[in-house]
Tab-separated table of C-alpha atoms and ligand atoms in Angstrom:
chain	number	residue	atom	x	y	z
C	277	UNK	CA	-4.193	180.776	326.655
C	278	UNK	CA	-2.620	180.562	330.043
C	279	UNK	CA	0.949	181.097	330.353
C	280	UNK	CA	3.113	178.627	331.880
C	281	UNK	CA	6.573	180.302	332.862
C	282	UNK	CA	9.406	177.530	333.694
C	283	UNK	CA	12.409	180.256	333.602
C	284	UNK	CA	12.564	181.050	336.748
C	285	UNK	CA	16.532	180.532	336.578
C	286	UNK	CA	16.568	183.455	334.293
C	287	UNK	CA	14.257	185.869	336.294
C	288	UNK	CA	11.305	185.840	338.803
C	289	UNK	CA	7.537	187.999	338.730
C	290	UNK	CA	8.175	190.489	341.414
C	291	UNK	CA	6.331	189.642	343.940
C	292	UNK	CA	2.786	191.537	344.597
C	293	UNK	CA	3.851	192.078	348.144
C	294	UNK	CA	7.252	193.223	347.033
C	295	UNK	CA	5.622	195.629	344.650
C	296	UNK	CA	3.887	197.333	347.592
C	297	UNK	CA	6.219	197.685	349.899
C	298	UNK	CA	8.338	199.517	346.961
C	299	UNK	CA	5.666	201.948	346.033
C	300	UNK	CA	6.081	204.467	348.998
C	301	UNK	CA	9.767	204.642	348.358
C	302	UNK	CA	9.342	206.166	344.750
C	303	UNK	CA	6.557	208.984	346.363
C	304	UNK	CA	6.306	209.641	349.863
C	305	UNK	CA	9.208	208.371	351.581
C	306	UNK	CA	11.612	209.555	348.587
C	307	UNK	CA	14.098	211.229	350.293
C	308	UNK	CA	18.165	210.971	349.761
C	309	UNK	CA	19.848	209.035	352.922
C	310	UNK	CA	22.214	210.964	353.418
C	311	UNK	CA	20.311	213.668	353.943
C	312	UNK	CA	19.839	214.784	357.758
C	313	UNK	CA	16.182	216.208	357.810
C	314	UNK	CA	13.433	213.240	358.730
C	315	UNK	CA	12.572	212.497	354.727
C	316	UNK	CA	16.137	211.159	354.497
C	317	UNK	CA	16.403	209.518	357.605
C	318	UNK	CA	12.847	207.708	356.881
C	319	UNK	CA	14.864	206.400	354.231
C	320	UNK	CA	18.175	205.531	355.415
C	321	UNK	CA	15.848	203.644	357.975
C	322	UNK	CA	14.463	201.287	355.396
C	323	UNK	CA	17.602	200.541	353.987
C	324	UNK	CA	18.862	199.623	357.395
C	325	UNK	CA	16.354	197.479	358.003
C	326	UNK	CA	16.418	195.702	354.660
C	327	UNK	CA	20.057	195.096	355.173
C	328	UNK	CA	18.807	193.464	358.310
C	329	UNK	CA	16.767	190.894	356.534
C	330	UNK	CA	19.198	190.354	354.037
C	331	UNK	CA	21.948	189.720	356.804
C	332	UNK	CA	19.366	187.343	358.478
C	333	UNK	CA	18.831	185.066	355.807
C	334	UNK	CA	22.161	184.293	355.217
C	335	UNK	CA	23.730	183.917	358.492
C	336	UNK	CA	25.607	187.304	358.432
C	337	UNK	CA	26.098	190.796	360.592
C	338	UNK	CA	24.213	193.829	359.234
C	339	UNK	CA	27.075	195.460	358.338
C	340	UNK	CA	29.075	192.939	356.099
C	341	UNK	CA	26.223	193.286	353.815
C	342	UNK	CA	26.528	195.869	350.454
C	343	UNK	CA	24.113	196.981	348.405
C	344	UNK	CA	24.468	196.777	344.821
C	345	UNK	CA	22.921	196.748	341.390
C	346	UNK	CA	22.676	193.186	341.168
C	347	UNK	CA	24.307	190.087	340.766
C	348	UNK	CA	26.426	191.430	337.968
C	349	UNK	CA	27.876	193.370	340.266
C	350	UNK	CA	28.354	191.778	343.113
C	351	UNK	CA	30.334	189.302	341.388
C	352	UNK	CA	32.445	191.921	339.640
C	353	UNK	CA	33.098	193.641	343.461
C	354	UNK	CA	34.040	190.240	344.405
C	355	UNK	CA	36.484	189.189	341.923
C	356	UNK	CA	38.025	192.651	340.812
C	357	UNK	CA	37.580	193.824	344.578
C	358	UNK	CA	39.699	191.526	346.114
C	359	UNK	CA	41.711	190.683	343.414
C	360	UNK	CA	43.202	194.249	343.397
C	361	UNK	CA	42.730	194.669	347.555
C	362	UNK	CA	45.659	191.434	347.626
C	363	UNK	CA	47.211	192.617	344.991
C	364	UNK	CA	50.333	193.068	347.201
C	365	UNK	CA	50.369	189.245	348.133
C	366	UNK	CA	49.801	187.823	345.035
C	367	UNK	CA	47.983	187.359	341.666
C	368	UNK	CA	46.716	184.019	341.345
C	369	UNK	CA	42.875	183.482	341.382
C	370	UNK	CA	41.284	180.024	340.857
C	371	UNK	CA	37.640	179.419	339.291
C	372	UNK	CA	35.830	176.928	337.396
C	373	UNK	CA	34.793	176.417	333.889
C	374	UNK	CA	31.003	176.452	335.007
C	375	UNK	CA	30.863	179.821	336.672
C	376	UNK	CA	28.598	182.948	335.673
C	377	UNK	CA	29.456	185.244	332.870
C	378	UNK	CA	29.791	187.921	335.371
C	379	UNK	CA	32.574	185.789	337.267
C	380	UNK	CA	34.371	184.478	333.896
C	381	UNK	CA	34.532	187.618	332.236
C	382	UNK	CA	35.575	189.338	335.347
C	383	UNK	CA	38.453	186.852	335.427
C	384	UNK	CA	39.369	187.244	332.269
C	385	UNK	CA	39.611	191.225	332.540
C	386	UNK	CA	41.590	190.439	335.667
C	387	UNK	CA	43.682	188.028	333.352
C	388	UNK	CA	44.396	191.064	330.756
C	389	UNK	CA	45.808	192.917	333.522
C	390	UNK	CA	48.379	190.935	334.908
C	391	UNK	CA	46.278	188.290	336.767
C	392	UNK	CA	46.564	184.062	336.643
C	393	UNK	CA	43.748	182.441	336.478
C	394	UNK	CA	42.978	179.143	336.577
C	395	UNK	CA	39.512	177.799	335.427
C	396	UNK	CA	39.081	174.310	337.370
C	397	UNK	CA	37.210	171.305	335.038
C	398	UNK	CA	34.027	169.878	336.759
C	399	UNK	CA	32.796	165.802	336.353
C	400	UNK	CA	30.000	164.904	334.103
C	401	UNK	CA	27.255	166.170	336.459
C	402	UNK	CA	28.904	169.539	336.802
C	403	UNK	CA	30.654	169.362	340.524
C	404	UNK	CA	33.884	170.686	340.756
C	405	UNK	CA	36.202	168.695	342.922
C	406	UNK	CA	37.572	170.297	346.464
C	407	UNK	CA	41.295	168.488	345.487
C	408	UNK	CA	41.607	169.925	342.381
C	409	UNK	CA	40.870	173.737	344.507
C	410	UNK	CA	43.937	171.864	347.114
C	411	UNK	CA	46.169	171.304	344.233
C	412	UNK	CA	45.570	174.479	342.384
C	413	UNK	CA	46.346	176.414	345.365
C	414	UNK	CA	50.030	178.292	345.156
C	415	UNK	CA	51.943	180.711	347.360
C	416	UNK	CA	50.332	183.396	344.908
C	417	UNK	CA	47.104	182.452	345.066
C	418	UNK	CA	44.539	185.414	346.757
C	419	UNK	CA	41.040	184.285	345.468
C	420	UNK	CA	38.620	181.312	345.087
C	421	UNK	CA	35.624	181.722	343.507
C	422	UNK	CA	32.860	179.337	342.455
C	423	UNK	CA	29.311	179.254	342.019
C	424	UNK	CA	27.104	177.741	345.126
C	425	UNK	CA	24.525	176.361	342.645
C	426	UNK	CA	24.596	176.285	338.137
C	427	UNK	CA	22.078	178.676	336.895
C	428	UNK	CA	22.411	176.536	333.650
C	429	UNK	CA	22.285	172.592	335.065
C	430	UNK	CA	21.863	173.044	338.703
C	431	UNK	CA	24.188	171.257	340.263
C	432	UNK	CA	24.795	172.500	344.048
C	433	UNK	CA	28.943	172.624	343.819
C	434	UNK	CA	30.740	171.179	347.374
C	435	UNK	CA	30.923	175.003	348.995
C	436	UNK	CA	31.569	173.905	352.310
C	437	UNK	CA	34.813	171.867	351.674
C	438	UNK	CA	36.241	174.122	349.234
C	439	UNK	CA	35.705	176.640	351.805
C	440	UNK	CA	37.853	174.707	354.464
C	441	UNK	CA	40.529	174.491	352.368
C	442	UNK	CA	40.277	178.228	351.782
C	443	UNK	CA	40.111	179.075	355.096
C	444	UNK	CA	42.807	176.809	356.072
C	445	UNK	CA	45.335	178.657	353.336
C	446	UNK	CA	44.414	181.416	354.746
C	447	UNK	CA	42.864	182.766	350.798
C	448	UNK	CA	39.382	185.178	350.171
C	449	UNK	CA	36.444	182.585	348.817
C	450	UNK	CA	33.905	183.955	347.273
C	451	UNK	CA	30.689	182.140	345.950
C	452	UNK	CA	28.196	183.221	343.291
C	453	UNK	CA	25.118	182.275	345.420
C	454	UNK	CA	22.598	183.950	343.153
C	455	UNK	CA	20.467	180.765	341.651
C	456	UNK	CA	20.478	179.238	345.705
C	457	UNK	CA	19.492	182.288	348.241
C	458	UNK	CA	15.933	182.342	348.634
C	459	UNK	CA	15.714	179.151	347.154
C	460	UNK	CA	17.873	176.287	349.482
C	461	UNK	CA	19.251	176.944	352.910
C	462	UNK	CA	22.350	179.218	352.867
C	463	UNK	CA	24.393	179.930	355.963
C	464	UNK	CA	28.404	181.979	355.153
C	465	UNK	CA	29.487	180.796	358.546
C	466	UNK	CA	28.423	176.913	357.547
C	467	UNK	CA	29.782	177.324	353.900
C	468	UNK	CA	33.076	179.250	354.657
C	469	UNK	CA	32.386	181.790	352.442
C	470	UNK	CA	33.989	185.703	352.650
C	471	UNK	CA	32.299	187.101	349.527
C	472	UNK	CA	28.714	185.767	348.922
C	473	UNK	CA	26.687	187.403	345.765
C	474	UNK	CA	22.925	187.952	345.855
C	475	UNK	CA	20.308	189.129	343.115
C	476	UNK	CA	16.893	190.119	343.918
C	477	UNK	CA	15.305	189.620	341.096
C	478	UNK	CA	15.744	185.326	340.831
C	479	UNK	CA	14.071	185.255	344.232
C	480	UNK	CA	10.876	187.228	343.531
C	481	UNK	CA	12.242	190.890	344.293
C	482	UNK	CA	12.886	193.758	341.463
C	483	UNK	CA	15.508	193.913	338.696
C	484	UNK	CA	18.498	196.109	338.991
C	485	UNK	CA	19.133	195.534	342.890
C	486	UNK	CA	21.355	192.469	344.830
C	487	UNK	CA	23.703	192.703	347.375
C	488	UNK	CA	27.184	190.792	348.229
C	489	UNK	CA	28.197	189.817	351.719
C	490	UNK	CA	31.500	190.620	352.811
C	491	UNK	CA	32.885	188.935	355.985
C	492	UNK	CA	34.054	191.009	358.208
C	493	UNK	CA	37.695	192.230	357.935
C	494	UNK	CA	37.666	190.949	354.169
C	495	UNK	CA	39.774	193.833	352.287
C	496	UNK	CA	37.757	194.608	348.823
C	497	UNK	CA	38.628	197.687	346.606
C	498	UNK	CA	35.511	199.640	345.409
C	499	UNK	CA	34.566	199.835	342.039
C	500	UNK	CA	32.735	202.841	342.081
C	501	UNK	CA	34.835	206.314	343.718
C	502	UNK	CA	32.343	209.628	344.181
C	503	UNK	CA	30.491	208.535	347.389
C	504	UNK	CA	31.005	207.265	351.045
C	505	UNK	CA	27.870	204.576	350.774
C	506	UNK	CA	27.698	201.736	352.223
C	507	UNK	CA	30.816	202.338	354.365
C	508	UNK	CA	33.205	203.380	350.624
C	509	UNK	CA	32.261	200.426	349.434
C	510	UNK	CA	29.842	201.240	346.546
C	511	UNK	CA	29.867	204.917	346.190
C	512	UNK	CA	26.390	206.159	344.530
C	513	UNK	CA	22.776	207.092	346.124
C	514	UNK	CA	21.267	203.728	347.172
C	515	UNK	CA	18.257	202.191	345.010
C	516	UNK	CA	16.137	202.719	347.677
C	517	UNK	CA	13.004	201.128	346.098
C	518	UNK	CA	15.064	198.421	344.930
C	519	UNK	CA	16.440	197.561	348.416
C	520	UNK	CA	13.375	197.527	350.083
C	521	UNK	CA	12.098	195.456	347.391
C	522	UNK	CA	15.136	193.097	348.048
C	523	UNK	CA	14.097	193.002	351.646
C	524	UNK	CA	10.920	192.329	351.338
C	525	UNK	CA	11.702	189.104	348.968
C	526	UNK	CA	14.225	188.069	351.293
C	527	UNK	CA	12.092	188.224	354.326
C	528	UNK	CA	8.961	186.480	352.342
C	529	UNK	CA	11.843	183.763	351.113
C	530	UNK	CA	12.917	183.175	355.012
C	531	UNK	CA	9.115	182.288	355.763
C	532	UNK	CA	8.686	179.786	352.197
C	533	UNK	CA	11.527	178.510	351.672
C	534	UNK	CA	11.739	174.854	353.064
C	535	UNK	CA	8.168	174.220	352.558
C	536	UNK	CA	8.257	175.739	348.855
C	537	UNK	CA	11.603	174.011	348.096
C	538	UNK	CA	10.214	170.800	349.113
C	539	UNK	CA	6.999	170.694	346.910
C	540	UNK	CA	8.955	171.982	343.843
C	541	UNK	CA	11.392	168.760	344.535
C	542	UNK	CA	8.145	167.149	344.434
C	543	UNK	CA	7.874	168.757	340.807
C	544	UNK	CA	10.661	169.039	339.520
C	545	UNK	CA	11.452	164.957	339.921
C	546	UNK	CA	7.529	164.673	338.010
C	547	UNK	CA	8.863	166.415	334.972
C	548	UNK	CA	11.977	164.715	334.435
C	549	UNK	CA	10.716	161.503	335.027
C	550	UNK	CA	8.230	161.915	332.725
C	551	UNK	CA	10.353	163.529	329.660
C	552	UNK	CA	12.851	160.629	330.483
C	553	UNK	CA	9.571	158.022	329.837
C	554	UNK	CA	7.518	160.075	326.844
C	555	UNK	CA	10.892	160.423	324.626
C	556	UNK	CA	13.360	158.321	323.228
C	557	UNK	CA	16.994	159.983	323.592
C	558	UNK	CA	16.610	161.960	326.320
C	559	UNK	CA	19.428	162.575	329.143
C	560	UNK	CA	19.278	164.490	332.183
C	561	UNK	CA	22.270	167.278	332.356
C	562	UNK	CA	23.680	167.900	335.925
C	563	UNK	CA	23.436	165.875	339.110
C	564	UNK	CA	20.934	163.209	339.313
C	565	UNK	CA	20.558	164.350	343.572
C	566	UNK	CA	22.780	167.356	344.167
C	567	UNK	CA	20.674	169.600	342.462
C	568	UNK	CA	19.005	172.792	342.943
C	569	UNK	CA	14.948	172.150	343.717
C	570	UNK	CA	13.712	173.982	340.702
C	571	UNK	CA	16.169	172.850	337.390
C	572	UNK	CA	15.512	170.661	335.073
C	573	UNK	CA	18.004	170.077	332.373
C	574	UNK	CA	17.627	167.775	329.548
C	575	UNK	CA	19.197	167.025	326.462
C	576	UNK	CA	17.094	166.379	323.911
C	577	UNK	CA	18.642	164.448	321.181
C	578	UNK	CA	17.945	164.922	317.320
C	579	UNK	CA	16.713	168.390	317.698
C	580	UNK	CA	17.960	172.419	318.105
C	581	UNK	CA	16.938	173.408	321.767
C	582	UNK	CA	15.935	176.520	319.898
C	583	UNK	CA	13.140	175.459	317.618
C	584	UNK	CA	11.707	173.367	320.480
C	585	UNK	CA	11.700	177.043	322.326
C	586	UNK	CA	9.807	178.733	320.110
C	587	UNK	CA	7.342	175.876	319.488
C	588	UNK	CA	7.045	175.458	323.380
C	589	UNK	CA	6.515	179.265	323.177
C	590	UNK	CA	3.302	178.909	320.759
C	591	UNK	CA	2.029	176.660	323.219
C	592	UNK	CA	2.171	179.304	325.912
C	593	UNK	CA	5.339	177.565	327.496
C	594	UNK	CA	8.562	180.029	328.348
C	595	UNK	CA	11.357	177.746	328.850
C	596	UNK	CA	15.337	178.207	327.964
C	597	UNK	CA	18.078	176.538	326.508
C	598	UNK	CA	21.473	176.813	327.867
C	599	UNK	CA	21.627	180.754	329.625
C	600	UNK	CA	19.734	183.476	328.856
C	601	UNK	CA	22.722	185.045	327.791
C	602	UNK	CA	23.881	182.176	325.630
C	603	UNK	CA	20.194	181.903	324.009
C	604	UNK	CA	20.722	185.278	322.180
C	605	UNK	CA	24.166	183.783	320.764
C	606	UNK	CA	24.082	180.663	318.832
C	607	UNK	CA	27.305	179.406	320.788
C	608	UNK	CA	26.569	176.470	322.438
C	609	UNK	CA	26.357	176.566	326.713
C	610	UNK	CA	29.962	176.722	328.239
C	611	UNK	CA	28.291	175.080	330.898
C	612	UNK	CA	27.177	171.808	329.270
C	613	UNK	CA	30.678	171.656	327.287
C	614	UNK	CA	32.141	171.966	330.222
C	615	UNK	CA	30.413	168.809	331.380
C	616	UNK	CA	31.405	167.223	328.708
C	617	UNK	CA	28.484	167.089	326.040
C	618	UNK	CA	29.268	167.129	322.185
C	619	UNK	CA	28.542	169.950	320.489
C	620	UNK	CA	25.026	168.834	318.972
C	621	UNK	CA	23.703	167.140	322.930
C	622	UNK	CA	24.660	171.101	323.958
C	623	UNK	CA	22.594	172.643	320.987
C	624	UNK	CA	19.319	170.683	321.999
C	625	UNK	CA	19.360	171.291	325.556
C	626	UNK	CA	16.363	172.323	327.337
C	627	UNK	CA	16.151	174.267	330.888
C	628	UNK	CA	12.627	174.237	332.642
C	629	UNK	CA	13.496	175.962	336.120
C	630	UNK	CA	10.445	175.938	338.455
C	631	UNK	CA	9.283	178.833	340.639
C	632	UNK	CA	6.274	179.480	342.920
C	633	UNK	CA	3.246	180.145	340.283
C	634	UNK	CA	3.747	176.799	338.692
C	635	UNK	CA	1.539	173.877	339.318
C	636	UNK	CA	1.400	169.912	338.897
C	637	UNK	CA	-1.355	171.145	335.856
C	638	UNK	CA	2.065	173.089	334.284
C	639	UNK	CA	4.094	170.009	334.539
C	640	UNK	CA	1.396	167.743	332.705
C	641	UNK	CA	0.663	170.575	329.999
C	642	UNK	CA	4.646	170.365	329.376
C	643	UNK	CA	4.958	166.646	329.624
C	644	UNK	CA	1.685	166.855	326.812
C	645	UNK	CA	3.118	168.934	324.719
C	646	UNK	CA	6.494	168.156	324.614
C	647	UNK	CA	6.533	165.174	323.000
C	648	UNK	CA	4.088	166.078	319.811
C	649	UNK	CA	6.734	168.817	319.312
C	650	UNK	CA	10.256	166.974	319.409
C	651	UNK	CA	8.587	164.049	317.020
C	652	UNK	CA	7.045	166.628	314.525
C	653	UNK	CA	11.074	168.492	314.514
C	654	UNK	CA	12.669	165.454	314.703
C	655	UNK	CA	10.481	164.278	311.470
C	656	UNK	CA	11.915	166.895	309.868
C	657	UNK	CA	15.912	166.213	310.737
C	658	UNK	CA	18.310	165.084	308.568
C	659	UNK	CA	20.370	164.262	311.883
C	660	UNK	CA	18.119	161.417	313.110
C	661	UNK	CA	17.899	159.630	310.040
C	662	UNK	CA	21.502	159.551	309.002
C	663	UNK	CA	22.263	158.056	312.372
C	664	UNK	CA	20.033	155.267	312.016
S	300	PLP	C1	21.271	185.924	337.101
S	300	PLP	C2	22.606	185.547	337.613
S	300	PLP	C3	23.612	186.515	337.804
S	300	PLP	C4	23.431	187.955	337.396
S	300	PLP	O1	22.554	188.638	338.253
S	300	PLP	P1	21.873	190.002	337.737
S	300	PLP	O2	21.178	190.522	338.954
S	300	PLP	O3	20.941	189.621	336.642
S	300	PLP	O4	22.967	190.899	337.284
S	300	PLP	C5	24.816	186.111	338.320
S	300	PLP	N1	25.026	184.832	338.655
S	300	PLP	C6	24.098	183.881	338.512
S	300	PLP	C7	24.393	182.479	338.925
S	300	PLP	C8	22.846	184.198	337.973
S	300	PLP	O5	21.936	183.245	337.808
């Protein structure tokens, strides 16, 4: 049986070109960069010229770019970074209540340790509104930070205007652009942005490796002490593999993008349509425009998101419900409570996120499938009847 993968949100197959321009880094060309013979300069060379790329496809200068072990970590640089870097002119930091584990949890360590934080509400479709930012602002306040696009429902958050008003304060933004570069057009200069986060491995590069801009002039405190890479600012012997890797997806992503964006609009609008018109009590979580090109996000009513999983998954079909973080819990997604969904709407929420293997054929095996399943589990559920 054919696989159809629609997590993309969650992770991406490396990509085969990727793959090879990774191998030499692990034999041949393995040498340390900070070494001074011609092994570690061949190195140090690559990692200069991925941090190019990566520069390039965001708008930025070479140098305001860091390497780091992923989007984890970027976000955690971010947030802990310039929380503590500003610690002199305040302690106020303002997110939302749709952001990344990485970003909430970093918050809330920052909040155990003397920090404020307050966690802005979104509207029913997930966007967080710029006046609430304006109003949340105080004379304490040294940080911003919300996410350029939901992982969980999509929804592409209003970056640019919340960045004005950051930039007009005079306060460090920083956006979790993970689920969007490599995916929709992202520029730091056009989004007012000073701390951007990056993970190679949702845009078709390897695991373990992203990178977080850093405008110029933007004061961050390192997390990691023992090294002088990447200018103090992540101490440790680079991933080299890993960052060529990440260059490699990014410069592949620069030539796709629009055109691959486009078609899985094309998609992506097929499938919901058509699980809005095969099933009865079906909604569509997140923005019905403003939404990233690959997410769909339904709630399915009458039904646990997780036994449609694992009866999608016997059909071949890898989807998710809520996070992939969530999924392992059986907490319901912060994300769709935070939209406002009751409880049980949250529980049987399905995420089908798109990527560059999948097909019009993968859309009409799900929209096939689908249906059979949810009325042979909704059959079965006390829920449906006693609501009737
Ligand atoms: C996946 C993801 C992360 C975490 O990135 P890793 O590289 O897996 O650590 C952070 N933020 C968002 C929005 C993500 O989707």
């Amino acid at each position: 049986m054919n696989r159809v993968y629609l997590d993309h949100a969650a992770t991406t197959p490396t990509h085969p070109e990727v793959v090879k321009a990774m191998l030499p880094y692990f034999t041949d060309a393995f040498g340390n960069p900070s070494s001074i013979y011609s092994y570690g300069q061949e190195a140090r060379a690559a990692v200069e010229e991925a941090r190019t790329r990566v520069a390039g496809l965001i708008g930025a200068r070479s140098e305001e770019i860091v390497f780091t072990s992923g989007g984890t970590e970027a976000d955690n640089l971010a947030l802990k970074g310039a929380a503590y870097a500003n610690e002199h002119k305040g302690n106020h930091i303002i997110t939302t209540s749709i952001e990344h584990h990485a970003v909430l949890e970093a918050a809330r360590f920052l909040e155990k340790r003397g920090f404020t934080i307050t966690c802005l509400p979104v509207d029913q479709y997930g966007l967080a509104d710029p006046a609430d930012v304006r109003r949340a602002i105080t004379g304490k306040t040294i940080l911003i930070s919300v996410i350029h696009a939901s992982n969980e429902v999509g929804t592409i958050e209003p970056i640019e205007e919340i960045g004005r008003i950051a930039e007009e304060a005079g306060i460090c933004f920083h956006s979790d652009a993970v689920q969007t570069v490599g995916h929709i057009a992202v520029n730091v200069d056009e989004l007012k942005v000073d701390l951007l986060s990056i993970s190679a491995h949702k845009l078709y590069g390897p695991k373990g490796v992203g990178a977080l801009y850093v405008r110029k002039g933007t004061r961050l405190v390192s997390l990691m002490q023992g090294g002088e890479q990447e200018k103090g600012r992540r101490a440790g012997t680079e991933n080299i593999p890993g960052i060529v890797g990440l260059g490699k997806a990014v410069e592949i992503a620069g030539q796709e993008t629009a055109k691959e964006a486009e078609r899985l609009r094309g998609l992506r609008d097929k499938l919901i349509t058509g699980l809005l018109e095969t099933m009865d009590h079906v909604r569509l979580n997140g923005h019905p425009r403003r939404r990233l090109p690959n997410n769909i996000n339904v709630s399915v009513g009458f039904v646990e998101g997780e036994a449609v999983l694992l009866n999608l998954d016997l059909e071949g079909i890898c989807a998710s419900t809520g996070s992939a973080c969530s999924s392992a819990s059986l907490e319901p997604s912060h994300v769709l409570l935070a939209l406002g969904l009751p409880p049980e709407q949250a529980h049987g929420s399905l995420r089908c996120s798109l990527g560059r293997e999948n097909s019009e054929q993968d859309v009409g095996r799900v929209l096939r499938v689908l249906p059979g399943i949810v009325a042979r589990l909704r059959a079965m559920s006390p829920l449906l009847k006693s609501s009737r």
